[in-house]
Short mmCIF file of N, CA and C in Angstrom, two decimals:
data_model
loop_
_atom_site.label_atom_id
_atom_site.label_comp_id
_atom_site.label_asym_id
_atom_site.label_seq_id
_atom_site.Cartn_x
_atom_site.Cartn_y
_atom_site.Cartn_z
N UNK O 1 175.17 100.40 154.62
CA UNK O 1 173.93 99.69 154.81
C UNK O 1 172.95 100.60 155.54
N UNK O 2 171.83 100.88 154.94
CA UNK O 2 170.85 101.80 155.51
C UNK O 2 170.11 101.22 156.72
N UNK O 3 170.30 99.97 157.04
CA UNK O 3 169.55 99.34 158.13
C UNK O 3 170.35 99.23 159.42
N UNK O 4 171.61 99.69 159.44
CA UNK O 4 172.40 99.61 160.66
C UNK O 4 171.91 100.63 161.67
N UNK O 5 172.04 100.36 162.97
CA UNK O 5 171.68 101.37 163.96
C UNK O 5 172.58 102.60 163.80
N UNK O 6 172.01 103.76 163.84
CA UNK O 6 172.79 104.99 163.70
C UNK O 6 171.96 106.07 163.06
N UNK O 7 172.60 106.88 162.24
CA UNK O 7 171.94 108.01 161.60
C UNK O 7 171.89 107.76 160.10
N UNK O 8 170.71 107.97 159.51
CA UNK O 8 170.51 107.83 158.07
C UNK O 8 169.86 109.12 157.59
N UNK O 9 170.61 109.87 156.78
CA UNK O 9 170.11 111.13 156.23
C UNK O 9 170.11 111.00 154.72
N UNK O 10 169.01 111.39 154.09
CA UNK O 10 168.90 111.30 152.64
C UNK O 10 168.66 112.68 152.05
N UNK O 11 169.29 112.92 150.91
CA UNK O 11 169.15 114.17 150.17
C UNK O 11 168.66 113.83 148.77
N UNK O 12 167.76 114.65 148.23
CA UNK O 12 167.34 114.47 146.86
C UNK O 12 165.94 113.88 146.74
N UNK O 13 165.75 113.03 145.73
CA UNK O 13 164.44 112.47 145.38
C UNK O 13 163.73 111.90 146.60
N UNK O 14 162.49 112.35 146.88
CA UNK O 14 161.79 111.95 148.10
C UNK O 14 160.94 110.69 147.96
N UNK O 15 160.97 110.03 146.77
CA UNK O 15 160.13 108.85 146.54
C UNK O 15 158.67 109.18 146.86
N UNK O 16 158.14 110.13 146.09
CA UNK O 16 156.79 110.66 146.34
C UNK O 16 155.72 109.57 146.38
N UNK O 17 155.91 108.50 145.63
CA UNK O 17 154.91 107.43 145.63
C UNK O 17 154.79 106.76 147.01
N UNK O 18 155.82 106.91 147.83
CA UNK O 18 155.81 106.34 149.18
C UNK O 18 155.60 107.39 150.26
N UNK O 19 156.05 108.63 150.00
CA UNK O 19 156.03 109.66 151.04
C UNK O 19 154.94 110.71 150.85
N UNK O 20 154.38 110.80 149.64
CA UNK O 20 153.37 111.81 149.38
C UNK O 20 153.95 113.19 149.08
N UNK O 21 155.28 113.28 148.97
CA UNK O 21 155.93 114.57 148.67
C UNK O 21 155.44 115.07 147.31
N UNK O 22 155.32 116.39 147.17
CA UNK O 22 154.82 116.97 145.92
C UNK O 22 155.93 117.60 145.09
N UNK O 23 157.14 117.06 145.19
CA UNK O 23 158.27 117.55 144.40
C UNK O 23 159.15 116.37 144.01
N UNK O 24 160.02 116.57 143.02
CA UNK O 24 160.90 115.50 142.56
C UNK O 24 162.33 116.03 142.44
N UNK O 25 163.25 115.12 142.31
CA UNK O 25 164.66 115.43 142.09
C UNK O 25 165.24 114.34 141.21
N UNK O 26 166.24 114.67 140.42
CA UNK O 26 166.87 113.67 139.55
C UNK O 26 167.85 112.79 140.31
N UNK O 27 168.22 113.18 141.52
CA UNK O 27 169.21 112.41 142.28
C UNK O 27 168.69 112.08 143.67
N UNK O 28 169.34 111.10 144.28
CA UNK O 28 169.05 110.73 145.67
C UNK O 28 170.36 110.21 146.26
N UNK O 29 170.78 110.82 147.37
CA UNK O 29 172.03 110.43 148.01
C UNK O 29 171.73 110.09 149.46
N UNK O 30 172.17 108.91 149.90
CA UNK O 30 172.01 108.49 151.29
C UNK O 30 173.33 108.63 152.01
N UNK O 31 173.27 109.13 153.23
CA UNK O 31 174.45 109.23 154.10
C UNK O 31 174.13 108.44 155.36
N UNK O 32 174.97 107.47 155.68
CA UNK O 32 174.75 106.62 156.84
C UNK O 32 175.95 106.75 157.76
N UNK O 33 175.69 106.93 159.05
CA UNK O 33 176.76 107.05 160.02
C UNK O 33 176.58 106.06 161.16
N UNK O 34 177.69 105.65 161.75
CA UNK O 34 177.65 104.72 162.87
C UNK O 34 178.30 105.36 164.09
N UNK O 35 178.11 104.72 165.22
CA UNK O 35 178.74 105.15 166.48
C UNK O 35 178.37 106.57 166.88
N UNK O 36 177.13 106.96 166.64
CA UNK O 36 176.64 108.28 166.99
C UNK O 36 176.07 108.30 168.40
N UNK O 37 176.07 109.48 169.00
CA UNK O 37 175.30 109.76 170.21
C UNK O 37 174.09 110.56 169.76
N UNK O 38 172.88 110.10 170.13
CA UNK O 38 171.66 110.75 169.68
C UNK O 38 170.77 111.05 170.88
N UNK O 39 170.29 112.28 170.92
CA UNK O 39 169.32 112.70 171.93
C UNK O 39 168.02 113.04 171.24
N UNK O 40 166.90 112.70 171.86
CA UNK O 40 165.58 113.04 171.35
C UNK O 40 164.78 113.63 172.49
N UNK O 41 164.39 114.88 172.31
CA UNK O 41 163.57 115.58 173.30
C UNK O 41 164.23 115.58 174.68
N UNK O 42 165.55 115.79 174.69
CA UNK O 42 166.30 115.89 175.93
C UNK O 42 166.73 114.56 176.54
N UNK O 43 166.35 113.44 175.94
CA UNK O 43 166.72 112.12 176.45
C UNK O 43 167.69 111.44 175.48
N UNK O 44 168.79 110.94 176.00
CA UNK O 44 169.74 110.23 175.14
C UNK O 44 169.17 108.86 174.80
N UNK O 45 169.04 108.58 173.50
CA UNK O 45 168.48 107.32 173.05
C UNK O 45 169.52 106.41 172.40
N UNK O 46 170.70 106.95 172.09
CA UNK O 46 171.77 106.15 171.51
C UNK O 46 173.10 106.69 172.01
N UNK O 47 173.98 105.76 172.40
CA UNK O 47 175.34 106.14 172.82
C UNK O 47 176.32 105.26 172.06
N UNK O 48 177.21 105.91 171.32
CA UNK O 48 178.23 105.19 170.54
C UNK O 48 177.62 104.10 169.67
N UNK O 49 176.46 104.40 169.08
CA UNK O 49 175.83 103.47 168.16
C UNK O 49 174.99 102.39 168.81
N UNK O 50 174.85 102.41 170.13
CA UNK O 50 174.05 101.41 170.85
C UNK O 50 172.78 102.08 171.38
N UNK O 51 171.62 101.47 171.09
CA UNK O 51 170.36 102.01 171.60
C UNK O 51 170.30 101.89 173.11
N UNK O 52 169.78 102.91 173.77
CA UNK O 52 169.63 102.93 175.22
C UNK O 52 168.18 102.71 175.63
N UNK O 53 167.26 102.76 174.70
CA UNK O 53 165.83 102.59 175.00
C UNK O 53 165.29 101.35 174.32
#
């Protein structure tokens, strides 16, 4: 599920009609992970999949 808290990384087709990207791809693969620790600009914003901010 792409809406769970965590990390969502996509490879392939950028959906140019929504993003304005000037390239296309025949495929699109989503990778979703849970229980991540995430830091942004030196501040931890997620620990074990739970938001800290």
